[in-house]
Amino acid sequence: DGGITQSPKYLFRKEGQNVTLSCEQNLNHDAMYWYRQDPGQGLRLIYYSQIVNDFQKGDIAEGYSVSREKKESFPLTVTSAQKNPTAFYLCASSPEREGLGDTQYFGPGTRLTVL
Amino acid sequence: GQNIDQPTEMTATEGAIVQINCTYQTSGFNGLFWYQQHAGEAPTFLSYNVLDGLEEKGRFSSFLSRSKGYSYLLLKELQMKDSASYLCAVSRWAGNMLTFGGGTRLMVKP
């Protein structure tokens, strides 16, 4: 079945540790995105990538890093520099078409708790 | 910059109709999405409006007025399972990025 997977669903880390969240898609989508969602709030864009080996900062990139070595994969690293990392992290992908809006499809999310 | 406003919470009765409004101010507007998100789950796509007017899809309809920077999501024949957050998101030309509003938490009561 085609879809977007994120693992793990729940993740606990100690303060000061880097942690990498996985995002994989087999939809053959060009574009991938990472969002953060805090309780009772909307989604905020962290990073996005429109093509392999290229990515751009979103609205709240500080303290995060990404890579896009393969079309299917877009891992997000939450570094110790992120001041308040506890949140729900959502990965999305879309069949990017230049200059056109296209539907983004979301993975199930990873809930990160930093102790 | 971008500014998207929607009510924080709404309550409605099972079987009724509810309208969730969204107003936006943004540069490079391309279109407007509505997503449904149940607690603790990922958002799921409901609708996408590019042109002015009403798009109907079963019990859900979405309206857009580009000149007024206004959209609404209309839910008919409400069911208990419609209790969720509804996210309004604006698509911009550059990079196909979405900017989300804060979401409207809808509670459907018997």
PDB file of C-alpha atoms in Angstrom:
ATOM      1  CA  ASP A   1       0.000   0.000   0.000  1.00  0.00           C
ATOM      2  CA  GLY A   2       1.198   3.517  -0.763  1.00  0.00           C
ATOM      3  CA  GLY A   3       1.609   5.945   2.091  1.00  0.00           C
ATOM      4  CA  ILE A   4       3.767   7.908   4.481  1.00  0.00           C
ATOM      5  CA  THR A   5       5.255   6.281   7.540  1.00  0.00           C
ATOM      6  CA  GLN A   6       6.796   7.902  10.565  1.00  0.00           C
ATOM      7  CA  SER A   7       8.562   6.113  13.338  1.00  0.00           C
ATOM      8  CA  PRO A   8       8.423   5.828  16.199  1.00  0.00           C
ATOM      9  CA  LYS A   9       4.942   6.976  17.217  1.00  0.00           C
ATOM     10  CA  TYR A  10       6.126   7.982  20.692  1.00  0.00           C
ATOM     11  CA  LEU A  11       9.668   9.010  21.572  1.00  0.00           C
ATOM     12  CA  PHE A  12      11.213  10.003  24.867  1.00  0.00           C
ATOM     13  CA  ARG A  13      14.602  11.642  25.189  1.00  0.00           C
ATOM     14  CA  LYS A  14      16.661  13.295  27.859  1.00  0.00           C
ATOM     15  CA  GLU A  15      17.359  16.985  27.633  1.00  0.00           C
ATOM     16  CA  GLY A  16      20.542  17.753  25.701  1.00  0.00           C
ATOM     17  CA  GLN A  17      20.366  14.711  23.425  1.00  0.00           C
ATOM     18  CA  ASN A  18      19.929  14.923  19.664  1.00  0.00           C
ATOM     19  CA  VAL A  19      17.163  12.749  18.256  1.00  0.00           C
ATOM     20  CA  THR A  20      16.268  11.825  14.661  1.00  0.00           C
ATOM     21  CA  LEU A  21      12.695  11.294  13.516  1.00  0.00           C
ATOM     22  CA  SER A  22      12.085   9.085  10.513  1.00  0.00           C
ATOM     23  CA  CYS A  23       9.800   9.862   7.570  1.00  0.00           C
ATOM     24  CA  GLU A  24       9.436   7.559   4.551  1.00  0.00           C
ATOM     25  CA  GLN A  25       7.006   7.724   1.623  1.00  0.00           C
ATOM     26  CA  ASN A  26       6.397   5.365  -1.287  1.00  0.00           C
ATOM     27  CA  LEU A  27       4.013   7.668  -3.159  1.00  0.00           C
ATOM     28  CA  ASN A  28       6.732   8.847  -5.558  1.00  0.00           C
ATOM     29  CA  HIS A  29       6.134  12.403  -4.361  1.00  0.00           C
ATOM     30  CA  ASP A  30       8.803  14.986  -5.072  1.00  0.00           C
ATOM     31  CA  ALA A  31       8.128  17.339  -2.177  1.00  0.00           C
ATOM     32  CA  MET A  32       8.327  16.548   1.527  1.00  0.00           C
ATOM     33  CA  TYR A  33       7.692  18.684   4.592  1.00  0.00           C
ATOM     34  CA  TRP A  34       8.156  18.690   8.361  1.00  0.00           C
ATOM     35  CA  TYR A  35       5.729  20.436  10.689  1.00  0.00           C
ATOM     36  CA  ARG A  36       5.547  20.900  14.402  1.00  0.00           C
ATOM     37  CA  GLN A  37       2.249  21.065  16.301  1.00  0.00           C
ATOM     38  CA  ASP A  38       1.907  22.220  19.896  1.00  0.00           C
ATOM     39  CA  PRO A  39      -1.205  21.457  21.969  1.00  0.00           C
ATOM     40  CA  GLY A  40      -4.291  23.291  20.748  1.00  0.00           C
ATOM     41  CA  GLN A  41      -2.408  24.990  17.939  1.00  0.00           C
ATOM     42  CA  GLY A  42      -2.040  24.731  14.199  1.00  0.00           C
ATOM     43  CA  LEU A  43       0.921  23.362  12.282  1.00  0.00           C
ATOM     44  CA  ARG A  44       4.148  25.312  11.815  1.00  0.00           C
ATOM     45  CA  LEU A  45       6.584  24.538   9.013  1.00  0.00           C
ATOM     46  CA  ILE A  46      10.091  23.504  10.057  1.00  0.00           C
ATOM     47  CA  TYR A  47      11.775  22.452   6.796  1.00  0.00           C
ATOM     48  CA  TYR A  48      10.704  21.437   3.316  1.00  0.00           C
ATOM     49  CA  SER A  49      12.315  19.801   0.323  1.00  0.00           C
ATOM     50  CA  GLN A  50      11.102  20.016  -3.267  1.00  0.00           C
ATOM     51  CA  ILE A  51      13.728  17.722  -4.760  1.00  0.00           C
ATOM     52  CA  VAL A  52      16.430  15.284  -3.711  1.00  0.00           C
ATOM     53  CA  ASN A  53      19.570  16.881  -2.253  1.00  0.00           C
ATOM     54  CA  ASP A  54      17.830  20.211  -1.744  1.00  0.00           C
ATOM     55  CA  PHE A  55      15.869  21.602   1.191  1.00  0.00           C
ATOM     56  CA  GLN A  56      14.771  24.959   2.535  1.00  0.00           C
ATOM     57  CA  LYS A  57      14.117  26.397   5.979  1.00  0.00           C
ATOM     58  CA  GLY A  58      10.535  26.960   7.004  1.00  0.00           C
ATOM     59  CA  ASP A  59       9.227  29.349   9.623  1.00  0.00           C
ATOM     60  CA  ILE A  60      10.796  27.687  12.688  1.00  0.00           C
ATOM     61  CA  ALA A  61      13.988  25.938  11.504  1.00  0.00           C
ATOM     62  CA  GLU A  62      16.237  26.927  14.403  1.00  0.00           C
ATOM     63  CA  GLY A  63      17.424  23.911  16.385  1.00  0.00           C
ATOM     64  CA  TYR A  64      16.473  21.439  13.652  1.00  0.00           C
ATOM     65  CA  SER A  65      18.306  19.847  10.723  1.00  0.00           C
ATOM     66  CA  VAL A  66      17.236  17.652   7.795  1.00  0.00           C
ATOM     67  CA  SER A  67      18.669  15.702   4.888  1.00  0.00           C
ATOM     68  CA  ARG A  68      17.181  14.506   1.594  1.00  0.00           C
ATOM     69  CA  GLU A  69      19.547  11.947   0.149  1.00  0.00           C
ATOM     70  CA  LYS A  70      16.746   9.814  -1.296  1.00  0.00           C
ATOM     71  CA  LYS A  71      13.397  10.752  -2.757  1.00  0.00           C
ATOM     72  CA  GLU A  72      11.602   8.447  -0.341  1.00  0.00           C
ATOM     73  CA  SER A  73      13.208   9.660   2.876  1.00  0.00           C
ATOM     74  CA  PHE A  74      13.308  12.977   4.746  1.00  0.00           C
ATOM     75  CA  PRO A  75      14.620  12.504   8.305  1.00  0.00           C
ATOM     76  CA  LEU A  76      14.438  15.322  10.845  1.00  0.00           C
ATOM     77  CA  THR A  77      17.009  15.765  13.613  1.00  0.00           C
ATOM     78  CA  VAL A  78      15.970  17.663  16.699  1.00  0.00           C
ATOM     79  CA  THR A  79      19.179  19.013  18.153  1.00  0.00           C
ATOM     80  CA  SER A  80      20.019  20.069  21.679  1.00  0.00           C
ATOM     81  CA  ALA A  81      19.876  23.667  20.441  1.00  0.00           C
ATOM     82  CA  GLN A  82      16.068  23.456  20.126  1.00  0.00           C
ATOM     83  CA  LYS A  83      14.840  25.200  23.253  1.00  0.00           C
ATOM     84  CA  ASN A  84      11.451  23.541  23.565  1.00  0.00           C
ATOM     85  CA  PRO A  85      11.449  20.294  21.567  1.00  0.00           C
ATOM     86  CA  THR A  86       8.482  18.543  23.190  1.00  0.00           C
ATOM     87  CA  ALA A  87       5.769  18.532  20.507  1.00  0.00           C
ATOM     88  CA  PHE A  88       3.888  16.482  17.920  1.00  0.00           C
ATOM     89  CA  TYR A  89       5.930  16.235  14.710  1.00  0.00           C
ATOM     90  CA  LEU A  90       4.189  15.647  11.383  1.00  0.00           C
ATOM     91  CA  CYS A  91       5.766  14.765   8.065  1.00  0.00           C
ATOM     92  CA  ALA A  92       3.931  15.366   4.789  1.00  0.00           C
ATOM     93  CA  SER A  93       4.520  14.886   1.088  1.00  0.00           C
ATOM     94  CA  SER A  94       2.995  16.177  -2.119  1.00  0.00           C
ATOM     95  CA  PRO A  95       3.429  15.639  -5.869  1.00  0.00           C
ATOM     96  CA  GLU A  96       5.114  18.977  -6.381  1.00  0.00           C
ATOM     97  CA  ARG A  97       4.163  20.803  -9.533  1.00  0.00           C
ATOM     98  CA  GLU A  98       5.940  24.078 -10.200  1.00  0.00           C
ATOM     99  CA  GLY A  99       3.870  27.077  -9.185  1.00  0.00           C
ATOM    100  CA  LEU A 100       0.738  25.091  -8.398  1.00  0.00           C
ATOM    101  CA  GLY A 101      -0.773  24.294  -5.064  1.00  0.00           C
ATOM    102  CA  ASP A 102      -1.001  20.576  -4.462  1.00  0.00           C
ATOM    103  CA  THR A 103      -2.476  18.484  -1.712  1.00  0.00           C
ATOM    104  CA  GLN A 104      -0.142  17.522   1.093  1.00  0.00           C
ATOM    105  CA  TYR A 105      -0.642  14.098   2.637  1.00  0.00           C
ATOM    106  CA  PHE A 106       0.417  13.529   6.210  1.00  0.00           C
ATOM    107  CA  GLY A 107       2.084  10.699   8.046  1.00  0.00           C
ATOM    108  CA  PRO A 108       0.747   9.489  11.427  1.00  0.00           C
ATOM    109  CA  GLY A 109       3.126  11.728  13.396  1.00  0.00           C
ATOM    110  CA  THR A 110       5.709  11.265  16.136  1.00  0.00           C
ATOM    111  CA  ARG A 111       5.042  12.595  19.615  1.00  0.00           C
ATOM    112  CA  LEU A 112       8.385  13.630  21.103  1.00  0.00           C
ATOM    113  CA  THR A 113       8.728  14.203  24.824  1.00  0.00           C
ATOM    114  CA  VAL A 114      11.953  15.565  26.235  1.00  0.00           C
ATOM    115  CA  LEU A 115      12.404  14.813  29.919  1.00  0.00           C
TER     116      LEU A 115
ATOM    117  CA  GLY B   1       3.592  38.040   6.184  1.00  0.00           C
ATOM    118  CA  GLN B   2       0.646  35.732   6.504  1.00  0.00           C
ATOM    119  CA  ASN B   3      -2.259  35.920   8.911  1.00  0.00           C
ATOM    120  CA  ILE B   4      -4.959  33.271   9.129  1.00  0.00           C
ATOM    121  CA  ASP B   5      -7.826  33.486  11.610  1.00  0.00           C
ATOM    122  CA  GLN B   6     -10.426  30.927  12.569  1.00  0.00           C
ATOM    123  CA  PRO B   7     -12.478  30.477  15.743  1.00  0.00           C
ATOM    124  CA  THR B   8     -10.814  28.427  18.451  1.00  0.00           C
ATOM    125  CA  GLU B   9     -13.812  26.323  19.435  1.00  0.00           C
ATOM    126  CA  MET B  10     -17.368  25.634  18.295  1.00  0.00           C
ATOM    127  CA  THR B  11     -20.121  23.419  19.603  1.00  0.00           C
ATOM    128  CA  ALA B  12     -23.014  22.005  17.603  1.00  0.00           C
ATOM    129  CA  THR B  13     -25.728  19.388  17.935  1.00  0.00           C
ATOM    130  CA  GLU B  14     -25.843  16.030  16.196  1.00  0.00           C
ATOM    131  CA  GLY B  15     -27.861  16.287  12.974  1.00  0.00           C
ATOM    132  CA  ALA B  16     -27.436  20.058  12.697  1.00  0.00           C
ATOM    133  CA  ILE B  17     -25.416  22.216  10.285  1.00  0.00           C
ATOM    134  CA  VAL B  18     -22.299  24.117  11.300  1.00  0.00           C
ATOM    135  CA  GLN B  19     -20.206  26.677   9.424  1.00  0.00           C
ATOM    136  CA  ILE B  20     -16.542  27.188  10.310  1.00  0.00           C
ATOM    137  CA  ASN B  21     -15.107  30.454   9.025  1.00  0.00           C
ATOM    138  CA  CYS B  22     -11.551  31.286   8.032  1.00  0.00           C
ATOM    139  CA  THR B  23     -10.174  34.685   7.067  1.00  0.00           C
ATOM    140  CA  TYR B  24      -6.715  35.226   5.690  1.00  0.00           C
ATOM    141  CA  GLN B  25      -4.261  37.897   4.608  1.00  0.00           C
ATOM    142  CA  THR B  26      -1.355  36.658   2.554  1.00  0.00           C
ATOM    143  CA  SER B  27       0.833  37.470  -0.404  1.00  0.00           C
ATOM    144  CA  GLY B  28       1.076  35.102  -3.347  1.00  0.00           C
ATOM    145  CA  PHE B  29      -2.210  33.360  -2.564  1.00  0.00           C
ATOM    146  CA  ASN B  30      -2.742  30.236  -4.630  1.00  0.00           C
ATOM    147  CA  GLY B  31      -5.544  28.337  -2.934  1.00  0.00           C
ATOM    148  CA  LEU B  32      -7.062  27.274   0.343  1.00  0.00           C
ATOM    149  CA  PHE B  33      -7.180  23.851   1.966  1.00  0.00           C
ATOM    150  CA  TRP B  34      -9.329  22.420   4.730  1.00  0.00           C
ATOM    151  CA  TYR B  35      -8.077  19.490   6.780  1.00  0.00           C
ATOM    152  CA  GLN B  36      -9.747  17.466   9.527  1.00  0.00           C
ATOM    153  CA  GLN B  37      -7.672  16.319  12.480  1.00  0.00           C
ATOM    154  CA  HIS B  38      -8.884  13.999  15.212  1.00  0.00           C
ATOM    155  CA  ALA B  39      -7.087  14.288  18.537  1.00  0.00           C
ATOM    156  CA  GLY B  40      -3.622  12.759  18.431  1.00  0.00           C
ATOM    157  CA  GLU B  41      -3.855  11.870  14.747  1.00  0.00           C
ATOM    158  CA  ALA B  42      -2.581  13.281  11.474  1.00  0.00           C
ATOM    159  CA  PRO B  43      -4.608  15.829   9.489  1.00  0.00           C
ATOM    160  CA  THR B  44      -6.604  14.365   6.610  1.00  0.00           C
ATOM    161  CA  PHE B  45      -7.485  16.291   3.460  1.00  0.00           C
ATOM    162  CA  LEU B  46     -11.065  17.534   3.119  1.00  0.00           C
ATOM    163  CA  SER B  47     -11.129  20.133   0.349  1.00  0.00           C
ATOM    164  CA  TYR B  48      -9.165  22.533  -1.825  1.00  0.00           C
ATOM    165  CA  ASN B  49     -10.534  25.770  -3.299  1.00  0.00           C
ATOM    166  CA  VAL B  50      -8.720  27.781  -5.930  1.00  0.00           C
ATOM    167  CA  LEU B  51     -11.573  29.654  -7.601  1.00  0.00           C
ATOM    168  CA  ASP B  52     -14.354  31.644  -5.960  1.00  0.00           C
ATOM    169  CA  GLY B  53     -17.447  29.704  -5.126  1.00  0.00           C
ATOM    170  CA  LEU B  54     -18.755  26.645  -3.396  1.00  0.00           C
ATOM    171  CA  GLU B  55     -17.297  23.144  -3.695  1.00  0.00           C
ATOM    172  CA  GLU B  56     -19.582  20.386  -2.456  1.00  0.00           C
ATOM    173  CA  LYS B  57     -18.398  16.944  -1.407  1.00  0.00           C
ATOM    174  CA  GLY B  58     -21.024  14.867   0.328  1.00  0.00           C
ATOM    175  CA  ARG B  59     -21.874  16.288   3.744  1.00  0.00           C
ATOM    176  CA  PHE B  60     -18.988  18.750   3.534  1.00  0.00           C
ATOM    177  CA  SER B  61     -18.830  21.914   1.415  1.00  0.00           C
ATOM    178  CA  SER B  62     -16.191  24.614   1.217  1.00  0.00           C
ATOM    179  CA  PHE B  63     -16.540  28.177  -0.019  1.00  0.00           C
ATOM    180  CA  LEU B  64     -13.915  30.683  -1.099  1.00  0.00           C
ATOM    181  CA  SER B  65     -13.981  34.422  -1.816  1.00  0.00           C
ATOM    182  CA  ARG B  66     -10.542  35.538  -2.967  1.00  0.00           C
ATOM    183  CA  SER B  67     -11.481  39.225  -3.040  1.00  0.00           C
ATOM    184  CA  LYS B  68     -12.614  39.120   0.586  1.00  0.00           C
ATOM    185  CA  GLY B  69      -9.893  36.778   1.865  1.00  0.00           C
ATOM    186  CA  TYR B  70     -12.581  34.529   3.278  1.00  0.00           C
ATOM    187  CA  SER B  71     -13.464  30.865   3.295  1.00  0.00           C
ATOM    188  CA  TYR B  72     -15.836  28.640   5.190  1.00  0.00           C
ATOM    189  CA  LEU B  73     -16.330  24.931   5.708  1.00  0.00           C
ATOM    190  CA  LEU B  74     -19.930  23.789   5.973  1.00  0.00           C
ATOM    191  CA  LEU B  75     -20.737  20.504   7.657  1.00  0.00           C
ATOM    192  CA  LYS B  76     -24.266  19.136   7.268  1.00  0.00           C
ATOM    193  CA  GLU B  77     -26.085  16.366   9.122  1.00  0.00           C
ATOM    194  CA  LEU B  78     -23.492  16.422  11.859  1.00  0.00           C
ATOM    195  CA  GLN B  79     -22.410  13.118  13.337  1.00  0.00           C
ATOM    196  CA  MET B  80     -20.592  12.464  16.599  1.00  0.00           C
ATOM    197  CA  LYS B  81     -17.525  11.348  14.623  1.00  0.00           C
ATOM    198  CA  ASP B  82     -17.275  14.877  13.186  1.00  0.00           C
ATOM    199  CA  SER B  83     -15.937  16.025  16.562  1.00  0.00           C
ATOM    200  CA  ALA B  84     -12.411  17.044  15.592  1.00  0.00           C
ATOM    201  CA  SER B  85     -10.243  20.042  14.822  1.00  0.00           C
ATOM    202  CA  TYR B  86     -10.652  21.656  11.414  1.00  0.00           C
ATOM    203  CA  LEU B  87      -7.589  23.339   9.997  1.00  0.00           C
ATOM    204  CA  CYS B  88      -7.667  26.074   7.390  1.00  0.00           C
ATOM    205  CA  ALA B  89      -4.435  26.344   5.362  1.00  0.00           C
ATOM    206  CA  VAL B  90      -3.388  28.810   2.687  1.00  0.00           C
ATOM    207  CA  SER B  91      -1.242  27.661  -0.209  1.00  0.00           C
ATOM    208  CA  ARG B  92       1.282  30.107  -1.585  1.00  0.00           C
ATOM    209  CA  TRP B  93       2.750  30.110  -5.085  1.00  0.00           C
ATOM    210  CA  ALA B  94       6.352  29.841  -3.955  1.00  0.00           C
ATOM    211  CA  GLY B  95       7.363  26.324  -2.998  1.00  0.00           C
ATOM    212  CA  ASN B  96       3.838  24.975  -2.554  1.00  0.00           C
ATOM    213  CA  MET B  97       4.067  25.795   1.122  1.00  0.00           C
ATOM    214  CA  LEU B  98       1.055  25.760   3.365  1.00  0.00           C
ATOM    215  CA  THR B  99       0.452  28.206   6.189  1.00  0.00           C
ATOM    216  CA  PHE B 100      -2.014  26.881   8.732  1.00  0.00           C
ATOM    217  CA  GLY B 101      -4.465  28.657  10.945  1.00  0.00           C
ATOM    218  CA  GLY B 102      -4.693  27.635  14.585  1.00  0.00           C
ATOM    219  CA  GLY B 103      -7.535  25.229  13.946  1.00  0.00           C
ATOM    220  CA  THR B 104     -11.152  25.152  15.129  1.00  0.00           C
ATOM    221  CA  ARG B 105     -12.056  22.467  17.636  1.00  0.00           C
ATOM    222  CA  LEU B 106     -15.602  21.309  16.912  1.00  0.00           C
ATOM    223  CA  MET B 107     -17.543  19.434  19.565  1.00  0.00           C
ATOM    224  CA  VAL B 108     -20.682  17.647  18.438  1.00  0.00           C
ATOM    225  CA  LYS B 109     -23.152  16.948  21.224  1.00  0.00           C
ATOM    226  CA  PRO B 110     -26.056  14.464  21.191  1.00  0.00           C
TER     227      PRO B 110
END
